[in-house]
Tab-separated table of C-alpha atoms and ligand atoms in Angstrom:
chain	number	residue	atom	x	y	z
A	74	UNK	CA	16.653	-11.496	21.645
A	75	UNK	CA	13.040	-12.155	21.124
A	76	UNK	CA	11.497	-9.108	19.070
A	77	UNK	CA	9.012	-6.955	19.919
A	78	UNK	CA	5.944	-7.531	18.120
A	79	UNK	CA	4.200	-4.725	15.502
A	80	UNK	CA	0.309	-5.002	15.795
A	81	UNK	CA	-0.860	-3.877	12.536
A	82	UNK	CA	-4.405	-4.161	14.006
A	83	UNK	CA	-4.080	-1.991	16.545
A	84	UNK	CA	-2.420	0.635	14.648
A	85	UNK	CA	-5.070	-0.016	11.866
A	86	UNK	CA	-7.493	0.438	14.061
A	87	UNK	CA	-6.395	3.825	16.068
A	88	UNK	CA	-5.853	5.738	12.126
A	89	UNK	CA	-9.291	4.603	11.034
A	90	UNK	CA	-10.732	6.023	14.686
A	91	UNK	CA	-8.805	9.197	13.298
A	92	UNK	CA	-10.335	8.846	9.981
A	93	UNK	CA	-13.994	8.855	11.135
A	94	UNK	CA	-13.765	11.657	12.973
A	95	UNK	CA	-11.821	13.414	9.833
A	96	UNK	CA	-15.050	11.993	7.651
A	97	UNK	CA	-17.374	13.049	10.341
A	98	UNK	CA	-16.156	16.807	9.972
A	99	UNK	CA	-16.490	16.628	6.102
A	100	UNK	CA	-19.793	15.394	6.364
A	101	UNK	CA	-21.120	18.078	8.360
A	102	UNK	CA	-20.052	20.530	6.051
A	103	UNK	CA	-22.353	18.152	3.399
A	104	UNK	CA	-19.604	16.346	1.508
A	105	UNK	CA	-19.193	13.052	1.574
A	106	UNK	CA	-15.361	11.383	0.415
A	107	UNK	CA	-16.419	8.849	-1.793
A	108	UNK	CA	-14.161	5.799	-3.263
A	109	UNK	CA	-14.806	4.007	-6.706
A	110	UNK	CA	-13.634	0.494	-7.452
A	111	UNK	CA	-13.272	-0.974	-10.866
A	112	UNK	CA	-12.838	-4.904	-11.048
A	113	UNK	CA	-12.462	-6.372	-14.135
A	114	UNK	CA	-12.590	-10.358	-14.032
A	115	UNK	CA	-13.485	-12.833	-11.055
A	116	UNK	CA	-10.191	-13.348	-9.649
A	117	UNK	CA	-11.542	-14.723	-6.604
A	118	UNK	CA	-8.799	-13.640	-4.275
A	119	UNK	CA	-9.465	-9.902	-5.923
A	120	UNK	CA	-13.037	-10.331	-5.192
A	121	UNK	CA	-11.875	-11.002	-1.656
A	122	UNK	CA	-9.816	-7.887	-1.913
A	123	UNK	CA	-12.306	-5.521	-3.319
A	124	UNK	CA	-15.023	-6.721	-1.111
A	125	UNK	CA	-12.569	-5.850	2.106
A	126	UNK	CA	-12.285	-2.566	1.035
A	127	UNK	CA	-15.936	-1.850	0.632
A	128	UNK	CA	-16.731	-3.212	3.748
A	129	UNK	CA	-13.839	-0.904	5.510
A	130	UNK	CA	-15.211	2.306	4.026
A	131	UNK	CA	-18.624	1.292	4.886
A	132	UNK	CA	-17.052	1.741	8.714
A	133	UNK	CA	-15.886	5.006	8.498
A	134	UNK	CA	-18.457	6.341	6.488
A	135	UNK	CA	-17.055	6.704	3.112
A	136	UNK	CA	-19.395	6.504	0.316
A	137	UNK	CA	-18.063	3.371	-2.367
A	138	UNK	CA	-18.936	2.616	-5.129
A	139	UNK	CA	-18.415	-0.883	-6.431
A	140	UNK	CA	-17.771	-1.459	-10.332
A	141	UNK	CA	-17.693	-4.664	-12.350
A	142	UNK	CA	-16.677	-5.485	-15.894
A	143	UNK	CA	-16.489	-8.921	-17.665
A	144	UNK	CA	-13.133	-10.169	-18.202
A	145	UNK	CA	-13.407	-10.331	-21.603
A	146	UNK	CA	-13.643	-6.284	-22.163
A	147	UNK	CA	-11.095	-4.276	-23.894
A	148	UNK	CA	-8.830	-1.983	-23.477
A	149	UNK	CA	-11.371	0.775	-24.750
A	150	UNK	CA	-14.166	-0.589	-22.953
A	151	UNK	CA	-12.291	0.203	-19.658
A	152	UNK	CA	-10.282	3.215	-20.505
A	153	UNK	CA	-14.530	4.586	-20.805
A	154	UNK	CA	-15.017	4.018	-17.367
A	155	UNK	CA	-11.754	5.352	-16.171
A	156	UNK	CA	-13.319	8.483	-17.982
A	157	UNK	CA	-16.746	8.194	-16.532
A	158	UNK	CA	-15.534	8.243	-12.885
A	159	UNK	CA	-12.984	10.875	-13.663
A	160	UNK	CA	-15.994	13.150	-14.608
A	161	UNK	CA	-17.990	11.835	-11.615
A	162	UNK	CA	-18.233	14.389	-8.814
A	163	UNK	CA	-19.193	11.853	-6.179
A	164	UNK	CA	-16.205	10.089	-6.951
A	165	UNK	CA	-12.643	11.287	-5.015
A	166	UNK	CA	-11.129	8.453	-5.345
A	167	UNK	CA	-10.034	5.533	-7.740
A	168	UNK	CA	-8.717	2.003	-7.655
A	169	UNK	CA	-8.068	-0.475	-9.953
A	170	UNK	CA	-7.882	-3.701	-8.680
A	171	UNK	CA	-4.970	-5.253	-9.891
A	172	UNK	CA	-3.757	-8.005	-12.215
A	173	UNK	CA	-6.142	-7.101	-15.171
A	174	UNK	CA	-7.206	-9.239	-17.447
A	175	UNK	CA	-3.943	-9.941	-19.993
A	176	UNK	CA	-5.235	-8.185	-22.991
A	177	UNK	CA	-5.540	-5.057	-20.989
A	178	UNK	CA	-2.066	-3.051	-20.564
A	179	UNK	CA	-2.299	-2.004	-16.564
A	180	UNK	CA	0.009	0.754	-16.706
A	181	UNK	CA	-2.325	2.661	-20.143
A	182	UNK	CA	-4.947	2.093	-17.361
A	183	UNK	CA	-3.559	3.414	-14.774
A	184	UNK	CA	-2.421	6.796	-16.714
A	185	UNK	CA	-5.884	7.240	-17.515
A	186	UNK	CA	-6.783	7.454	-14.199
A	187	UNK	CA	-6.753	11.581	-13.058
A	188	UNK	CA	-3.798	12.062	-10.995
A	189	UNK	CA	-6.234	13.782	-8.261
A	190	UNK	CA	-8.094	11.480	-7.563
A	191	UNK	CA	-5.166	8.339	-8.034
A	192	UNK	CA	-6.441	6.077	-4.832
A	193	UNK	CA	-3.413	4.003	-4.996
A	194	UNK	CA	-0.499	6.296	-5.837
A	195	UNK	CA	-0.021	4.367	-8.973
A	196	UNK	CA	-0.548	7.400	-11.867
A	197	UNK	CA	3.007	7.824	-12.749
A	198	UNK	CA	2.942	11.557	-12.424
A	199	UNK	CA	2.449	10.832	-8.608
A	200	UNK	CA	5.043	7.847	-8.681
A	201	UNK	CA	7.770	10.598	-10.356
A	202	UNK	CA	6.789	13.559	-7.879
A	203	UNK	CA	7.268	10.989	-4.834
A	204	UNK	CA	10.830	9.443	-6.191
A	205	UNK	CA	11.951	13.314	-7.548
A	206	UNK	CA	10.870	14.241	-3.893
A	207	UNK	CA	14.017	15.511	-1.791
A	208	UNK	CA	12.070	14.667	1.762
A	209	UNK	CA	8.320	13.725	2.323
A	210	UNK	CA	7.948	16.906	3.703
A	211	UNK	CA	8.275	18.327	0.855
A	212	UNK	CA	4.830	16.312	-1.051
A	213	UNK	CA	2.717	16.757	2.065
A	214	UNK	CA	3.770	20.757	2.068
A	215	UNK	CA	2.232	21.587	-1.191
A	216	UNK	CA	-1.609	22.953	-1.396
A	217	UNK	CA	-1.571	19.541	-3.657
A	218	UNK	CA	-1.646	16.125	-2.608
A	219	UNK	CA	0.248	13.193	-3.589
A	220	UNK	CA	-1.029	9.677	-2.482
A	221	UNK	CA	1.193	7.637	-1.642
A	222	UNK	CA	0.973	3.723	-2.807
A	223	UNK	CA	-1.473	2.440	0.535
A	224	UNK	CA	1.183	-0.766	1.208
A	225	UNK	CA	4.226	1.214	1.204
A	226	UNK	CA	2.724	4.000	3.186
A	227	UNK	CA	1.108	1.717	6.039
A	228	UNK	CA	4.582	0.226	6.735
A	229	UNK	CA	5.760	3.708	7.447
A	230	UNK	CA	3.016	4.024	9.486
A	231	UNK	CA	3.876	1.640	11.314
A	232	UNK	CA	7.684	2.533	11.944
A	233	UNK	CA	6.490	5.584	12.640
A	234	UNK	CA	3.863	4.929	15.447
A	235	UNK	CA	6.100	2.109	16.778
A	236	UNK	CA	8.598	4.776	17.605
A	237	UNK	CA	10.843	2.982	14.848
A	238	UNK	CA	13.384	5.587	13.615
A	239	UNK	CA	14.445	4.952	9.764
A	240	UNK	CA	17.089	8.493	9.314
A	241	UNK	CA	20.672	7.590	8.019
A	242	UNK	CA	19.056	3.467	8.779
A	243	UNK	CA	20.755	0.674	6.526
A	244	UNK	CA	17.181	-0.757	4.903
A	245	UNK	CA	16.976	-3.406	2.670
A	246	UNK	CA	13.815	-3.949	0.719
A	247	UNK	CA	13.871	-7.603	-0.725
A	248	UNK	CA	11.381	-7.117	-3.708
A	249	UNK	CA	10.969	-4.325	-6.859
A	250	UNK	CA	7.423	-4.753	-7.648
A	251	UNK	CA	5.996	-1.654	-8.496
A	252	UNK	CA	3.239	-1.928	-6.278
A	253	UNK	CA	5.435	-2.552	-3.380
A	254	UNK	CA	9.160	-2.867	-3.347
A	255	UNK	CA	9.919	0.391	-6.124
A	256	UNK	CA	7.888	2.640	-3.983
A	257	UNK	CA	9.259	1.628	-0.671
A	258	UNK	CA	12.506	2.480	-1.378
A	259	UNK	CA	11.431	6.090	-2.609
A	260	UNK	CA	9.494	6.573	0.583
A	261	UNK	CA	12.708	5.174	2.747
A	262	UNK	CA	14.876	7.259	0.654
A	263	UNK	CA	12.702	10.126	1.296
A	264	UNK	CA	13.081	9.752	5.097
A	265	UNK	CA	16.564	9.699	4.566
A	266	UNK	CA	17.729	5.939	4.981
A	267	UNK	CA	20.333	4.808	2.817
A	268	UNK	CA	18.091	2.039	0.806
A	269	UNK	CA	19.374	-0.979	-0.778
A	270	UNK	CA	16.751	-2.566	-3.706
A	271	UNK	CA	17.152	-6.301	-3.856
A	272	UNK	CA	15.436	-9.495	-6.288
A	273	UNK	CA	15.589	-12.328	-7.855
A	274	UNK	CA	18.789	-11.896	-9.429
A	275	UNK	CA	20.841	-10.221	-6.520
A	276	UNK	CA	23.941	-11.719	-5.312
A	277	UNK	CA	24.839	-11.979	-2.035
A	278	UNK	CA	21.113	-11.887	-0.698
A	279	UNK	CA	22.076	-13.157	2.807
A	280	UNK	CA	24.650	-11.176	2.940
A	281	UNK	CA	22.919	-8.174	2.219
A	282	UNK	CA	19.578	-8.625	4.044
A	283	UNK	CA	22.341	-9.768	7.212
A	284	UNK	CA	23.764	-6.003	6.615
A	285	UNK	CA	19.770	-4.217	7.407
A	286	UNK	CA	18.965	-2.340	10.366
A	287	UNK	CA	15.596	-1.888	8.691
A	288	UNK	CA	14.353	-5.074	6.391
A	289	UNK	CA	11.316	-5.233	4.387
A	290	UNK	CA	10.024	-8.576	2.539
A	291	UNK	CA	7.918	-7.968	-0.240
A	292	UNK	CA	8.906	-11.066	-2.582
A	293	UNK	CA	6.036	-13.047	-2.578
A	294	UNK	CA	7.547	-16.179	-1.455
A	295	UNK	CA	6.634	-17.884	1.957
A	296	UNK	CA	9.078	-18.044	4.734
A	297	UNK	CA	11.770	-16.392	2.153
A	298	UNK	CA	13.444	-14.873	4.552
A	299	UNK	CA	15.220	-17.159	7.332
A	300	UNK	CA	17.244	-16.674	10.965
A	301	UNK	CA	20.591	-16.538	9.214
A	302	UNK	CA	19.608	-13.625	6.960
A	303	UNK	CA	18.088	-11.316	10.009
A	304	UNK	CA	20.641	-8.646	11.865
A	305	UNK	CA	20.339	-8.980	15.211
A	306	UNK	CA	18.138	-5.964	16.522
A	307	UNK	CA	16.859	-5.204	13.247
A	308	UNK	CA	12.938	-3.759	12.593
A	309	UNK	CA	11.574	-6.892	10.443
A	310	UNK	CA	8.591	-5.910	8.346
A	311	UNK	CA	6.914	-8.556	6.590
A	312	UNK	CA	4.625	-7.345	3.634
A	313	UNK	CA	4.129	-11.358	2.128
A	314	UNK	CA	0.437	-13.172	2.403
A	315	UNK	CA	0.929	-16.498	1.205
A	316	UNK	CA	-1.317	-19.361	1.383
A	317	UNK	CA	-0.392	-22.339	2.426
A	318	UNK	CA	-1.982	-25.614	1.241
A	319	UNK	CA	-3.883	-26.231	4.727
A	320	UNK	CA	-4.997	-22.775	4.015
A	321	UNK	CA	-3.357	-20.989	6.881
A	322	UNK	CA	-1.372	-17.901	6.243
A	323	UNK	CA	2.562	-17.367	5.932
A	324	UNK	CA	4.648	-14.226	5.152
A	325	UNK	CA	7.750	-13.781	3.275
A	326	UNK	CA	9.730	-14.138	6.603
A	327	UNK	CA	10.598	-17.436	9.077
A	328	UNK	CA	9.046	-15.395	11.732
A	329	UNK	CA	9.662	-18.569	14.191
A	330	UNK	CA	13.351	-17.839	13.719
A	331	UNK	CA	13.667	-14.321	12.422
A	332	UNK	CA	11.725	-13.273	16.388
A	333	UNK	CA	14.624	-14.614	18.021
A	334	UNK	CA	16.909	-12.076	16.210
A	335	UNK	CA	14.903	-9.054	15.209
A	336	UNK	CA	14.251	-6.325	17.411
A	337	UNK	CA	11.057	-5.426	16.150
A	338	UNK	CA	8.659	-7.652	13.621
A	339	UNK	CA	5.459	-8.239	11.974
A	340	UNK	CA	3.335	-10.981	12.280
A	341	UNK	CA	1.587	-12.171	9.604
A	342	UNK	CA	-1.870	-11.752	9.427
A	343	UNK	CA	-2.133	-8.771	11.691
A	344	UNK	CA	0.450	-7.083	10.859
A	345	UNK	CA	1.080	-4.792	7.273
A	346	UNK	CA	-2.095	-6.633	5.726
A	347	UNK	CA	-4.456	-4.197	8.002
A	348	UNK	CA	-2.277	-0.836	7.439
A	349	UNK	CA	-2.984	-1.406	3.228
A	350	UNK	CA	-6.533	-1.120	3.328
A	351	UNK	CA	-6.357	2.008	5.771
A	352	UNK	CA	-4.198	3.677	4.152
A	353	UNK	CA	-6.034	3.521	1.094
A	354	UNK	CA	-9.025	5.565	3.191
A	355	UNK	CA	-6.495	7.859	4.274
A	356	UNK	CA	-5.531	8.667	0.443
A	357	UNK	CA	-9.391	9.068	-0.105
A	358	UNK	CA	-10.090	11.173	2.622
A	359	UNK	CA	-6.800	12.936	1.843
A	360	UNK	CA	-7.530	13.556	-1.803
A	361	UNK	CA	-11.225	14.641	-0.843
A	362	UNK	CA	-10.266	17.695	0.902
A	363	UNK	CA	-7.558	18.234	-1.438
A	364	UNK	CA	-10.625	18.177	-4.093
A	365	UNK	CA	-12.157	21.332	-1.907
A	366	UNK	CA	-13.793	19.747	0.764
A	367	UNK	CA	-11.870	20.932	3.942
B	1303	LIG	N1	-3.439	-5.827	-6.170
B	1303	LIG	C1	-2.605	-6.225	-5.179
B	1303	LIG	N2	-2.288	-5.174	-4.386
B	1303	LIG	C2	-2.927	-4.101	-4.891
B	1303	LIG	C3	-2.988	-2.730	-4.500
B	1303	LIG	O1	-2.382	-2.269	-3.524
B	1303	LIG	N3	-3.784	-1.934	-5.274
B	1303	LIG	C4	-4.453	-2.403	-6.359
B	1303	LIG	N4	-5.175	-1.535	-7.061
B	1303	LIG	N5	-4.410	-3.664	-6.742
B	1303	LIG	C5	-3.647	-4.501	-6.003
């Protein structure tokens, strides 16, 4: 079998079409979504990162706003800002560009943030309503809204719009990071597969990423996962960017050998990469109107 091929891009591309015209509406009732950044550091590849977003809001028409702190600040120093663009009516949204600096605890950051206007799904008052949700019907019914993290939500995007069904699926999701693997198997769950969490220290691996009808990589490691641990037919998503030392790209997936066996994959760059960044305008837009602005 050679798999059918998920273009991130494309799909990308149609929801931010959809998301201008959403923006277009709010600003013609004279309010405008607006995004704030905080970077702490020069982690170049963050830089990268943060500058990407920008540049995608920019395109629809959200307004960003881009801040930078030395990587020597404290925990104080940044916990002030989180409280400065919590107060800031401009501001919908928040992100946090992740790793901080190491004297700065992420996760006293990230509860500082105001759940409303959590950009990344990250406050853990929006992490516990998404994994104490019975269906995601049930968060998107509510007058509230609860982002959901932007990776995890663009691969369901994609399933989704590739006609991809994931009910009563086996799906394995090789990784438990919390910005990735933890929430992907609440959102799974939440459309009713029957999700299996796997890592470092799992045994049986091939085995059990063999057993998925549904397999998502999201362990950081290039070309992790080979032909002999893909179930023939299965949807292969690939959530890894790893650089290689000629510089090109690889995912967490063999996707030389795992296309031969998968019924559906990812490519890698073009395929979840794209989806992160647009689903983090979709959480801003999202939590804009939430904020009053329908
Ligand atoms: N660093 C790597 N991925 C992410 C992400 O999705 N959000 C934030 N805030 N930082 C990250």
């Amino acid at each position: 079998m050679t798999a059918e091929l998920i273009d991130g891009k494309a799909i990308a591309n149609q929801i931010k079409q959809e998301l201008k015209i959403e923006v277009e509406k709010l600003k013609s009732s004279g309010i405008v979504p607006g995004l704030a950044t905080l970077l702490v550091g020069e982690d170049p590849a963050s830089q990268i990162y943060v500058r990407n977003k920008h540049k995608a809001c920019q395109e629809i028409g959200i307004a960003s706003f881009n801040h930078l702190m030395p990587k020597e600040s404290s925990q104080k120093e940044v916990l002030e800002k989180m409280n400065q663009l919590n107060l800031d009516p401009k501001v919908h949204a928040i992100l946090v560009q992740l790793p901080l600096p190491a004297q700065i605890n992420p996760h006293d950051i990230l509860y500082a943030i105001k759940p409303s206007k959590d950009a990344d799904g990250f406050h853990p008052v929006n992490l516990g309503r998404l994994f104490a949700a019975k269906d995601l019907t049930e968060l998107r019914s509510n007058q509230q809204v609860i982002p959901l993290p932007c990776t995890p939500y663009g691969v369901l995007e994609l399933l989704d719009r590739s006609k991809i069904s994931i009910q009563g699926k086996n799906a394995v999701v090789v990784g438990r990071s919390m910005i990735v693997g933890k929430p992907m198997a609440a959102l799974l769950l939440a459309r009713h597969a029957t999700v299996t969490v796997t890592h470092s220290q799992t045994k049986n691996l091939i085995e059990c990423c063999r057993s998925a009808e549904l397999l998502v990589a999201a362990i950081g490691k290039a070309k992790f996962i080979q032909g002999n641990m893909v179930k023939e037919g299965a949807a292969v998503i690939d959530v890894g960017i790893n650089r290689n030392a000629n510089g090109s790209l690889s995912g967490d997936v063999d996707f030389e050998a795992a296309k031969e066996k998968a019924g559906w994959i990812t490519p890698v760059p073009g395929g979840v990469g794209p989806m992160t960044i647009v689903m983090l305008l979709k959480n801003t837009v999202e939590l804009c109107k939430a904020a009053g602005g329908t």
